[in-house]
Short mmCIF file of C-alpha atoms in Angstrom, two decimals:
data_model
loop_
_atom_site.label_atom_id
_atom_site.label_comp_id
_atom_site.label_asym_id
_atom_site.label_seq_id
_atom_site.Cartn_x
_atom_site.Cartn_y
_atom_site.Cartn_z
CA MET E 1 -21.04 23.87 -66.40
CA SER E 2 -18.43 26.88 -66.48
CA LYS E 3 -19.54 29.84 -64.46
CA THR E 4 -19.77 33.26 -66.04
CA PRO E 5 -17.57 35.70 -64.77
CA THR E 6 -19.34 38.26 -63.41
CA SER E 7 -18.51 42.44 -62.81
CA ALA E 8 -17.39 41.74 -59.10
CA ASP E 9 -15.14 38.93 -60.12
CA ASP E 10 -14.02 41.00 -62.62
CA SER E 11 -13.24 44.22 -60.58
CA GLN E 12 -11.35 41.40 -58.12
CA ARG E 13 -9.28 39.96 -60.73
CA ASN E 14 -8.23 43.79 -62.52
CA SER E 15 -7.73 45.58 -58.95
CA PRO E 16 -4.28 47.10 -58.23
CA LEU E 17 -4.59 44.59 -55.18
CA GLY E 18 -5.70 41.85 -57.38
CA ARG E 19 -2.37 41.80 -59.37
CA ILE E 20 0.35 41.28 -56.40
CA GLY E 21 2.22 38.66 -57.17
CA ARG E 22 2.29 35.58 -54.47
CA GLY E 23 5.82 35.95 -53.90
CA ARG E 24 5.22 39.74 -52.32
CA ALA E 25 2.18 38.68 -50.73
CA ALA E 26 3.38 35.81 -49.09
CA VAL E 27 6.54 37.80 -47.96
CA ALA E 28 3.95 40.95 -46.60
CA GLY E 29 2.02 38.52 -44.18
CA VAL E 30 5.40 36.91 -43.32
CA LEU E 31 6.88 40.08 -42.04
CA GLY E 32 3.31 41.31 -40.75
CA SER E 33 3.41 38.27 -38.13
CA ALA E 34 6.99 38.89 -37.42
CA THR E 35 5.82 42.40 -36.22
CA VAL E 36 3.03 40.97 -33.99
CA LEU E 37 5.82 38.46 -32.33
CA GLY E 38 8.51 41.47 -31.89
CA VAL E 39 6.57 43.89 -30.95
CA GLY E 40 4.25 41.73 -28.39
CA HIS E 41 7.97 40.57 -27.27
CA LEU E 42 9.03 44.25 -26.52
CA ILE E 43 5.86 45.05 -24.63
CA ALA E 44 6.20 41.71 -22.95
CA VAL E 45 9.49 43.06 -20.98
CA PHE E 46 7.52 45.82 -19.29
CA ILE E 47 4.98 43.00 -18.30
CA ASP E 48 6.10 39.90 -17.89
CA PRO E 49 8.57 38.07 -20.07
CA ALA E 50 6.06 35.16 -20.00
CA SER E 51 3.70 37.33 -21.57
CA SER E 52 5.56 36.98 -24.69
CA PRO E 53 3.15 35.96 -27.66
CA PHE E 54 5.79 33.55 -28.60
CA PHE E 55 6.30 31.99 -25.91
CA VAL E 56 2.47 31.76 -24.93
CA LEU E 57 1.64 29.86 -28.23
CA GLY E 58 4.88 27.53 -27.44
CA ALA E 59 4.05 27.20 -23.59
CA THR E 60 -0.11 26.27 -24.97
CA MET E 61 1.42 23.88 -27.12
CA VAL E 62 3.28 22.38 -24.35
CA ASP E 63 0.46 22.22 -22.08
CA ASN E 64 -1.93 20.41 -25.07
CA THR E 65 0.37 18.18 -26.41
CA PRO E 66 -0.89 14.66 -26.28
CA THR E 67 1.46 12.38 -23.65
CA ALA E 68 2.57 10.16 -26.66
CA LEU E 69 3.73 13.21 -28.54
CA LYS E 70 5.91 14.80 -25.30
CA GLU E 71 7.22 11.43 -25.06
CA GLU E 72 8.50 10.64 -28.57
CA ALA E 73 9.68 14.50 -28.64
CA ILE E 74 11.61 13.51 -25.26
CA ARG E 75 13.09 10.34 -27.01
CA ARG E 76 14.24 11.47 -29.88
CA PHE E 77 15.61 14.83 -28.54
CA GLY E 78 16.17 14.52 -24.82
CA SER E 79 17.64 18.12 -23.52
CA ASN E 80 17.19 19.33 -26.82
CA ASP E 81 13.33 19.23 -26.90
CA LYS E 82 12.57 22.88 -26.80
CA LEU E 83 14.59 23.44 -29.81
CA ALA E 84 13.00 21.23 -31.82
CA LEU E 85 9.82 22.80 -30.57
CA PHE E 86 11.03 26.10 -31.78
CA ILE E 87 11.66 25.21 -35.09
CA SER E 88 8.60 23.22 -35.48
CA MET E 89 6.80 26.49 -34.26
CA ALA E 90 8.70 28.76 -36.48
CA VAL E 91 8.11 26.50 -39.77
CA VAL E 92 4.08 26.23 -38.61
CA MET E 93 4.24 29.81 -37.92
CA VAL E 94 6.17 31.22 -41.36
CA ILE E 95 3.78 28.80 -43.33
CA GLY E 96 0.38 30.63 -41.83
CA ALA E 97 2.08 34.07 -42.31
CA ALA E 98 2.51 33.38 -45.87
CA ILE E 99 -1.08 32.40 -46.12
CA ALA E 100 -2.65 35.44 -44.37
CA GLY E 101 -0.15 37.51 -46.98
CA LEU E 102 -1.97 35.68 -49.95
CA LEU E 103 -5.25 36.13 -48.25
CA GLU E 104 -4.81 39.67 -48.36
CA ARG E 105 -3.98 40.22 -51.57
CA ARG E 106 -7.88 40.76 -52.69
CA ARG E 107 -9.83 41.25 -49.64
CA PRO E 108 -8.59 41.73 -46.14
CA ILE E 109 -8.67 38.11 -44.83
CA GLY E 110 -5.22 38.00 -43.99
CA SER E 111 -5.73 40.99 -42.00
CA ALA E 112 -8.77 39.46 -40.00
CA LEU E 113 -7.10 36.04 -39.96
CA LEU E 114 -4.00 37.83 -38.09
CA LEU E 115 -7.01 39.31 -35.72
CA LEU E 116 -8.21 35.82 -35.16
CA LEU E 117 -5.23 34.44 -34.44
CA GLY E 118 -4.46 36.85 -32.12
CA GLY E 119 -7.28 36.88 -29.98
CA VAL E 120 -6.82 33.40 -29.51
CA THR E 121 -3.33 34.61 -28.09
CA VAL E 122 -5.00 36.52 -26.26
CA VAL E 123 -7.24 34.20 -24.60
CA ALA E 124 -4.24 31.69 -23.87
CA ALA E 125 -2.17 34.55 -22.14
CA VAL E 126 -4.49 35.16 -19.70
CA GLN E 127 -5.22 31.59 -18.75
CA ARG E 128 -1.52 31.32 -18.26
CA PRO E 129 -0.42 30.04 -14.29
CA THR E 130 1.05 33.23 -13.49
CA ALA E 131 -1.13 35.92 -16.05
CA THR E 132 -2.59 38.85 -14.95
CA PRO E 133 -5.00 41.26 -16.99
CA TRP E 134 -1.81 42.65 -18.08
CA PHE E 135 -0.53 39.37 -20.04
CA ALA E 136 -3.08 40.59 -22.76
CA LEU E 137 -1.41 43.85 -23.44
CA PRO E 138 1.66 42.62 -25.69
CA THR E 139 -0.28 40.35 -28.39
CA LEU E 140 -2.68 42.87 -28.80
CA VAL E 141 -0.54 45.67 -29.17
CA GLY E 142 1.49 43.16 -31.34
CA ILE E 143 -1.38 42.47 -33.52
CA VAL E 144 -2.01 46.35 -34.21
CA ALA E 145 1.18 46.35 -35.42
CA GLY E 146 1.27 43.57 -37.28
CA ILE E 147 -1.96 44.28 -39.79
CA LEU E 148 -0.69 47.81 -40.05
CA VAL E 149 2.20 46.30 -41.57
CA LEU E 150 0.53 43.78 -43.69
CA ARG E 151 -1.85 46.31 -44.94
CA ALA E 152 0.92 48.77 -45.57
CA LEU E 153 2.82 46.03 -47.57
CA VAL E 154 0.36 44.73 -49.62
CA SER E 155 -0.64 48.68 -50.74
CA SER E 156 2.99 49.16 -51.61
CA ALA E 157 3.18 46.20 -53.95
CA ALA E 158 0.28 46.76 -56.21
CA PRO E 159 0.92 48.80 -59.21
CA ARG E 160 -0.08 52.27 -59.16
CA ALA E 161 -1.99 53.45 -62.70
CA GLY E 162 0.54 53.87 -65.42
CA GLU E 163 3.34 53.21 -63.02
CA SER E 164 6.04 50.16 -64.20
CA ASP E 165 6.01 47.06 -62.09
CA GLY E 166 9.66 47.62 -61.38
CA LEU E 167 8.88 50.79 -59.70
CA SER E 168 6.24 48.84 -57.57
CA ARG E 169 8.66 46.10 -56.78
CA ARG E 170 11.27 48.61 -55.62
CA ARG E 171 8.81 50.27 -53.23
CA PHE E 172 7.80 47.37 -51.81
CA LEU E 173 11.49 46.19 -51.22
CA ALA E 174 11.94 49.13 -49.29
CA GLY E 175 8.89 48.87 -46.88
CA ALA E 176 10.04 45.27 -46.91
CA VAL E 177 13.41 45.74 -45.56
CA ALA E 178 12.00 48.38 -43.34
CA ALA E 179 9.33 46.35 -41.53
CA GLY E 180 12.05 43.83 -41.03
CA ALA E 181 13.93 46.14 -39.23
CA VAL E 182 11.38 46.99 -37.14
CA ALA E 183 10.39 43.24 -36.24
CA ALA E 184 14.19 42.42 -35.84
CA GLY E 185 14.47 45.85 -33.72
CA ALA E 186 11.49 45.01 -31.29
CA ALA E 187 12.81 41.73 -30.58
CA ALA E 188 16.05 42.36 -30.27
CA THR E 189 15.63 45.36 -27.96
CA GLY E 190 13.46 43.36 -25.94
CA ARG E 191 15.74 40.87 -25.44
CA TRP E 192 18.41 43.65 -24.56
CA LEU E 193 16.15 45.44 -22.43
CA GLY E 194 14.97 42.30 -20.57
CA ALA E 195 18.52 40.98 -19.95
CA ARG E 196 19.27 44.35 -18.74
CA LEU E 197 16.06 44.81 -16.02
CA ARG E 198 16.37 41.08 -14.44
CA ASP E 199 20.39 39.97 -15.18
CA VAL E 200 20.06 36.55 -13.83
CA VAL E 201 23.26 35.69 -14.85
CA ALA E 202 25.05 38.61 -13.49
CA ASP E 203 23.34 38.07 -10.07
CA ARG E 204 24.02 34.33 -10.12
CA ALA E 205 27.81 35.55 -11.05
CA ARG E 206 27.72 37.11 -7.91
CA PHE E 207 26.26 34.67 -5.47
CA VAL E 208 27.86 33.09 -2.86
CA LEU E 209 27.11 30.00 -1.67
CA PRO E 210 27.32 29.54 2.51
CA ALA E 211 30.00 27.50 3.77
CA VAL E 212 28.92 23.73 4.28
CA ARG E 213 28.39 22.66 7.77
CA ARG E 214 27.78 18.90 6.81
CA ALA E 215 29.52 18.20 3.88
CA ALA E 216 29.07 15.18 1.64
CA PRO E 217 31.33 12.10 2.38
CA PRO E 218 34.26 12.27 -0.11
CA ILE E 219 33.65 9.63 -3.05
CA PRO E 220 36.09 6.78 -2.73
CA PRO E 221 38.24 5.78 -5.77
CA GLU E 222 36.46 2.55 -5.34
CA ALA E 223 33.39 3.88 -6.24
CA ASP E 224 34.32 5.85 -9.59
CA LEU E 225 36.64 3.37 -11.77
CA PRO E 226 38.70 4.80 -14.17
CA VAL E 227 36.89 2.98 -17.36
CA PRO E 228 37.14 4.43 -20.30
CA GLY E 229 33.67 5.35 -21.63
CA ILE E 230 31.72 4.38 -18.21
CA THR E 231 29.66 7.14 -16.86
CA THR E 232 31.27 8.86 -13.98
CA LEU E 233 30.03 8.99 -10.71
CA LEU E 234 29.51 12.88 -10.65
CA THR E 235 27.59 14.15 -13.62
CA PRO E 236 29.20 17.65 -14.94
CA ASN E 237 26.87 20.22 -15.12
CA ASP E 238 27.07 21.42 -18.47
CA ARG E 239 26.54 17.84 -19.43
CA PHE E 240 23.41 17.33 -16.56
CA TYR E 241 19.89 16.20 -18.37
CA ARG E 242 17.74 19.12 -18.67
CA VAL E 243 14.03 18.25 -19.08
CA ASP E 244 11.30 20.92 -17.77
CA THR E 245 8.34 23.09 -19.24
CA ALA E 246 9.77 26.15 -19.30
CA LEU E 247 10.35 27.52 -22.99
CA GLN E 248 12.21 30.30 -21.53
CA LEU E 249 14.44 30.05 -18.63
CA PRO E 250 12.85 32.14 -15.26
CA ALA E 251 14.83 35.56 -14.84
CA LEU E 252 14.69 35.12 -11.03
CA VAL E 253 16.73 36.68 -9.13
CA SER E 254 18.54 35.84 -5.61
CA ASP E 255 17.18 38.86 -4.10
CA ASP E 256 13.43 38.96 -5.28
CA TRP E 257 13.43 35.53 -4.36
CA ARG E 258 11.04 34.19 -1.66
CA LEU E 259 9.41 30.93 -0.35
CA ARG E 260 6.43 30.76 1.06
CA ILE E 261 5.32 27.65 2.96
CA HIS E 262 1.19 27.25 3.67
CA GLY E 263 -1.65 25.18 3.50
CA MET E 264 -2.46 22.96 5.99
CA THR E 265 0.31 24.28 8.65
CA ASP E 266 -0.03 25.63 11.94
CA ARG E 267 0.93 29.04 9.97
CA THR E 268 2.79 30.17 6.93
CA VAL E 269 6.50 31.22 6.63
CA GLU E 270 8.74 32.51 4.45
CA PHE E 271 12.15 32.28 3.59
CA ASP E 272 14.46 34.67 1.83
CA PHE E 273 18.47 34.37 1.35
CA ASP E 274 19.10 36.24 4.33
CA GLU E 275 16.82 34.35 6.62
CA LEU E 276 18.48 30.85 5.22
CA ARG E 277 22.03 31.92 5.33
CA ARG E 278 21.58 31.79 9.32
CA ARG E 279 21.32 28.86 8.83
CA PRO E 280 23.70 25.24 8.24
CA ALA E 281 23.79 24.31 4.78
CA VAL E 282 24.27 20.69 3.98
CA GLU E 283 25.71 18.68 0.87
CA ARG E 284 24.76 15.22 -0.50
CA VAL E 285 25.78 13.37 -3.33
CA ILE E 286 21.93 12.15 -5.21
CA THR E 287 20.76 10.77 -8.36
CA LEU E 288 17.98 12.22 -10.18
CA THR E 289 16.38 10.49 -12.76
CA CYS E 290 13.55 11.89 -15.08
CA VAL E 291 10.35 9.72 -15.85
CA SER E 292 10.80 10.01 -19.20
CA ASN E 293 13.89 8.28 -19.21
CA GLU E 294 13.93 5.48 -21.83
CA VAL E 295 15.54 1.96 -21.30
CA GLY E 296 18.90 2.28 -21.44
CA GLY E 297 18.19 6.13 -21.90
CA GLU E 298 20.44 9.35 -20.67
CA LEU E 299 17.94 11.17 -18.81
CA VAL E 300 19.37 10.92 -15.72
CA GLY E 301 22.48 12.22 -13.64
CA THR E 302 23.99 12.44 -10.24
CA ALA E 303 25.37 15.73 -8.87
CA ARG E 304 26.66 16.83 -5.26
CA TRP E 305 23.85 19.69 -3.92
CA LEU E 306 24.30 22.09 -1.48
CA GLY E 307 20.92 23.21 0.22
CA TYR E 308 18.87 23.17 3.54
CA PRO E 309 16.59 20.27 4.68
CA LEU E 310 12.83 20.77 3.30
CA ALA E 311 12.29 18.54 6.61
CA ASP E 312 13.26 21.24 8.88
CA LEU E 313 11.74 24.22 6.63
CA LEU E 314 8.59 22.59 7.13
CA ALA E 315 8.72 22.17 10.85
CA GLU E 316 8.96 26.07 11.24
CA ALA E 317 5.42 25.93 9.50
CA GLY E 318 3.98 22.85 11.40
CA VAL E 319 2.56 19.84 9.72
CA ARG E 320 -0.70 18.85 10.46
CA PRO E 321 -0.84 15.23 10.56
CA ASP E 322 -3.61 14.67 8.17
CA ALA E 323 -1.69 16.22 5.06
CA ASP E 324 0.15 13.69 2.63
CA MET E 325 1.19 16.17 0.24
CA LEU E 326 3.45 18.58 -0.71
CA LEU E 327 2.47 20.81 -3.84
CA SER E 328 5.54 22.85 -5.12
CA ARG E 329 5.50 25.59 -7.40
CA SER E 330 7.76 27.05 -9.44
CA ILE E 331 7.93 30.86 -10.59
CA ASP E 332 6.45 29.91 -14.02
CA GLY E 333 3.56 28.27 -12.54
CA PHE E 334 4.76 24.63 -12.94
CA THR E 335 3.59 22.44 -9.72
CA ALA E 336 4.72 19.51 -8.32
CA GLY E 337 3.16 16.82 -5.96
CA THR E 338 5.26 15.10 -3.71
CA PRO E 339 4.76 12.46 -1.45
CA LEU E 340 4.53 14.58 2.24
CA ALA E 341 6.30 10.99 4.25
CA ALA E 342 9.01 11.11 1.29
CA VAL E 343 10.29 14.79 2.62
CA LEU E 344 9.44 13.68 6.47
CA ASP E 345 10.88 10.10 6.66
CA GLY E 346 14.91 11.07 7.47
CA ARG E 347 15.79 11.04 3.48
CA ASP E 348 18.00 13.86 2.28
CA ALA E 349 15.24 16.21 1.08
CA LEU E 350 16.65 19.27 0.40
CA LEU E 351 15.95 22.56 -1.05
CA ALA E 352 19.27 23.05 -3.05
CA ILE E 353 20.88 25.75 -3.97
CA GLY E 354 23.99 24.65 -5.39
CA MET E 355 25.11 22.04 -7.58
CA ASN E 356 28.81 20.23 -7.77
CA GLY E 357 30.47 23.21 -6.16
CA GLU E 358 28.80 26.14 -7.92
CA ALA E 359 25.55 28.09 -7.65
CA LEU E 360 22.66 26.34 -9.53
CA PRO E 361 22.89 27.14 -13.14
CA ILE E 362 20.38 28.93 -14.30
CA ASP E 363 18.57 26.10 -16.63
CA HIS E 364 19.01 23.99 -13.94
CA GLY E 365 16.52 26.07 -11.28
CA TYR E 366 18.46 29.16 -10.33
CA PRO E 367 18.48 30.17 -7.17
CA ALA E 368 16.59 27.40 -5.98
CA ARG E 369 15.13 23.96 -6.80
CA LEU E 370 14.18 20.98 -4.81
CA ILE E 371 16.00 17.89 -4.71
CA VAL E 372 13.82 14.50 -3.09
CA PRO E 373 16.01 11.51 -3.50
CA GLY E 374 14.20 8.13 -4.72
CA LEU E 375 11.55 9.66 -7.04
CA TYR E 376 10.83 10.44 -10.61
CA GLY E 377 11.56 14.15 -10.87
CA TYR E 378 8.01 15.12 -11.97
CA VAL E 379 7.00 15.00 -8.45
CA SER E 380 10.21 15.92 -6.60
CA ALA E 381 12.43 18.28 -8.22
CA THR E 382 10.56 21.57 -8.70
CA LYS E 383 13.04 24.12 -10.42
CA TRP E 384 13.17 27.62 -9.84
CA VAL E 385 10.96 26.91 -6.74
CA VAL E 386 8.70 30.06 -4.46
CA ASP E 387 5.91 28.49 -2.97
CA LEU E 388 5.37 24.93 -1.08
CA GLU E 389 1.59 24.33 -0.22
CA VAL E 390 0.99 21.27 2.40
CA THR E 391 -2.21 19.61 1.20
CA ARG E 392 -3.68 16.48 0.23
CA PHE E 393 -3.46 14.08 -2.66
CA ASP E 394 -7.17 14.54 -2.91
CA ARG E 395 -7.34 17.77 -2.59
CA ALA E 396 -4.83 18.88 -5.51
CA ARG E 397 -3.52 18.02 -8.56
CA ALA E 398 -0.22 18.98 -9.86
CA TYR E 399 0.92 19.87 -13.85
CA TRP E 400 1.63 15.85 -14.81
CA THR E 401 -0.54 14.50 -12.73
CA GLU E 402 -3.64 16.41 -14.27
CA ARG E 403 -2.08 14.78 -17.51
CA GLY E 404 -2.51 11.36 -16.55
CA TRP E 405 0.94 10.71 -14.95
CA ALA E 406 0.92 8.65 -11.42
CA ASP E 407 0.34 10.67 -8.31
CA ARG E 408 3.38 9.12 -6.26
CA ALA E 409 6.45 8.19 -8.72
CA PRO E 410 9.10 5.71 -6.58
CA ILE E 411 12.12 5.65 -9.39
CA LYS E 412 11.93 1.63 -10.79
CA ILE E 413 15.58 -0.24 -10.84
CA ALA E 414 17.20 0.26 -13.83
CA SER E 415 20.51 -0.70 -15.25
CA ARG E 416 22.58 0.53 -18.62
CA ILE E 417 25.78 -0.33 -20.57
CA ASP E 418 27.94 2.38 -21.39
CA VAL E 419 30.73 0.05 -23.32
CA PRO E 420 30.97 -1.05 -25.68
CA ALA E 421 29.10 1.56 -27.30
CA ALA E 422 26.20 0.61 -29.44
CA PHE E 423 26.84 -1.26 -32.67
CA ALA E 424 30.74 -1.09 -31.96
CA THR E 425 32.81 -3.14 -33.46
CA VAL E 426 35.62 -4.89 -31.25
CA PRO E 427 38.61 -7.19 -31.55
CA ALA E 428 38.15 -11.10 -30.33
CA GLY E 429 39.49 -11.95 -27.13
CA PRO E 430 38.95 -9.95 -23.41
CA VAL E 431 36.45 -7.02 -23.89
CA THR E 432 35.46 -4.73 -20.37
CA VAL E 433 31.73 -4.53 -20.65
CA ALA E 434 30.98 -1.92 -17.82
CA GLY E 435 27.78 0.87 -17.03
CA VAL E 436 25.82 1.92 -14.49
CA ALA E 437 22.94 0.51 -12.35
CA TRP E 438 20.54 2.43 -10.07
CA ALA E 439 17.42 1.70 -7.17
CA GLN E 440 17.55 5.42 -5.37
CA ARG E 441 16.67 4.49 -2.17
CA ARG E 442 16.90 0.15 -1.70
CA GLY E 443 20.58 0.28 -3.05
CA ILE E 444 21.99 -2.37 -5.88
CA ASP E 445 22.68 -5.41 -4.42
CA SER E 446 24.28 -7.14 -8.03
CA VAL E 447 24.27 -6.90 -11.59
CA GLU E 448 24.30 -9.60 -14.52
CA VAL E 449 25.09 -9.75 -17.89
CA GLN E 450 24.26 -12.29 -20.71
CA VAL E 451 25.74 -12.78 -24.07
CA ASP E 452 22.87 -13.89 -26.67
CA ASN E 453 21.19 -16.58 -25.13
CA GLN E 454 23.98 -17.46 -23.06
CA PRO E 455 23.47 -17.86 -18.80
CA TRP E 456 23.53 -14.93 -16.87
CA GLN E 457 26.88 -14.06 -15.88
CA PRO E 458 27.54 -12.05 -12.67
CA ALA E 459 29.52 -8.45 -12.99
CA THR E 460 31.72 -7.07 -10.83
CA LEU E 461 30.06 -4.27 -8.96
CA ALA E 462 32.02 -0.86 -7.99
CA ALA E 463 31.98 0.51 -4.41
CA GLU E 464 28.34 1.97 -3.34
CA TYR E 465 28.61 5.12 -2.53
CA SER E 466 24.63 5.60 -0.95
CA VAL E 467 21.51 4.30 -1.70
CA ASP E 468 20.73 7.38 -3.27
CA THR E 469 23.07 7.38 -6.11
CA TRP E 470 23.72 4.82 -8.86
CA ARG E 471 26.30 2.19 -8.77
CA GLN E 472 28.88 1.62 -11.20
CA TRP E 473 29.47 -2.14 -12.53
CA THR E 474 31.94 -3.57 -15.04
CA TRP E 475 32.54 -7.55 -16.39
CA GLU E 476 35.00 -9.09 -18.42
CA TRP E 477 33.61 -10.82 -21.58
CA SER E 478 36.31 -13.57 -23.64
CA ALA E 479 34.56 -12.31 -26.68
CA THR E 480 34.28 -14.72 -29.88
CA PRO E 481 34.20 -13.54 -33.73
CA GLY E 482 30.68 -12.99 -34.93
CA THR E 483 27.79 -10.37 -34.10
CA HIS E 484 26.43 -10.83 -30.12
CA THR E 485 23.58 -8.99 -28.45
CA LEU E 486 24.22 -8.02 -24.46
CA ARG E 487 22.08 -7.63 -21.75
CA VAL E 488 22.00 -6.23 -18.54
CA ARG E 489 19.87 -6.54 -15.51
CA ALA E 490 19.78 -5.61 -11.39
CA THR E 491 18.58 -6.58 -8.72
CA ASP E 492 18.21 -4.22 -5.47
CA ARG E 493 18.68 -4.67 -2.07
CA THR E 494 15.38 -5.79 -1.42
CA GLY E 495 15.75 -9.02 -3.84
CA GLU E 496 13.66 -7.14 -6.71
CA GLN E 497 15.15 -8.08 -10.05
CA GLN E 498 14.45 -5.62 -13.01
CA ALA E 499 11.45 -6.21 -15.05
CA GLU E 500 12.53 -7.85 -18.21
CA GLN E 501 9.31 -6.61 -20.28
CA ARG E 502 10.19 -3.35 -21.91
CA THR E 503 7.27 -0.57 -20.67
CA PRO E 504 7.28 2.90 -21.75
CA PRO E 505 7.29 5.65 -19.69
CA PHE E 506 3.96 6.83 -19.31
CA PRO E 507 2.49 6.85 -16.74
CA ASP E 508 5.14 5.77 -13.87
CA GLY E 509 8.82 5.08 -15.45
CA SER E 510 10.07 2.43 -18.25
CA THR E 511 10.93 -1.32 -17.31
CA GLY E 512 12.73 -3.49 -19.37
CA TRP E 513 16.39 -4.78 -20.11
CA HIS E 514 18.98 -3.15 -21.65
CA ASN E 515 21.03 -4.47 -24.62
CA ARG E 516 23.47 -3.64 -27.13
CA VAL E 517 24.56 -5.62 -29.99
CA ILE E 518 28.23 -5.64 -30.39
CA THR E 519 30.13 -6.87 -33.68
CA VAL E 520 33.55 -8.74 -32.72
CA ARG E 521 36.01 -9.20 -35.20
#
């Protein structure tokens, strides 16, 4: 039975707003939402960049995304995972904004939807780790501006009595251009002001590294083999992997940086760069590994780090004997829990300020970060570090351990084939197979290579630089025509052999033999 139209239905259908085209309504919604983000971003400059509604939403998504989805994003996109997140967020926001505009055609439901989403964002903003009550202001101001723009555009698009559709279209177009300029201009102004108020790029360019009192041993030629395609012993800064939770790089300048050490200590101490520069700086070559690294993955790198021994800094505070965790905190609120024994057992745990002969790159923690050899980065390599709390594992939890990752995370033995490349075609005859293997704090004792299901063959190891770095290896293969599978496995100096069975990174690092399929002609 069909529904009989009521007079209310007729009035809605025949009202000027009800005759707005869907395209114009959707554009109005998108521009209204863009105004929320642009104006909010501008206001956030004067409070804290992290209070920008766009970054609040992004950071909240990162914090609440299931572990499996996070791992899939890192596996697929690696260091570009944040770009993928931004693109995904933009697509979702455009669709949601268009829906809000369509809902606004007949009643102010779109405005109510923006108000609801704004309220959710305000709640998320004030719950950020470094938030103050002022974190709510950028979203609140942005929502007011966005609703005004949405309603003004929808109103301008509605034909008036006796007016042609062409005239209303031109009026809407003029309003849309003005609204777009406001949104884009606010965002651009916020970005420009932020760069001027806290120009961390210029600060880093002026930063002078201290003289090295204890230099790292030079790298001998036999530790860095001239094999085309093999991973070099040192990873250039612009190729070093980046995995962290920061959607925007913290703008922390060196004059504002402080490191506070407190908790289960005899006293609270604080360091700034003036104080650090009076201490002897040390240089060490150390390999870092991300726990999200898949078998054969590239989320691992080696650099020459310059900094100050963490054990010496902790000694200034006086560590109590019953403490067993060092909870480090970034300026953006990220936390990592490091086994205290790994900092105090004599290994080269550093507060690092330099990387490969220059100040830390901003995306690698400028002006200071932690480096603790032998542990996956999520428990040992806090970037933009400003706070160290000496505590216990039964009293405190860190960012990733709250999400199910292991408390203590020693790096597992691993090896990788670099050459030939995956699915490469090579000529029959002598073929060099080469790659790297690592087992930080234990060292690599041997590497073996297998072709198809034939017996394992010993590879030739490059000289070992230290137990805290990866080690190159090569093997000469007499390749025969056909399609072959190459496998590699390593054994560390304790006698432990790399596990064959593949396991995913969660919760304490991946395992398994790396393999490559090669065609020989």
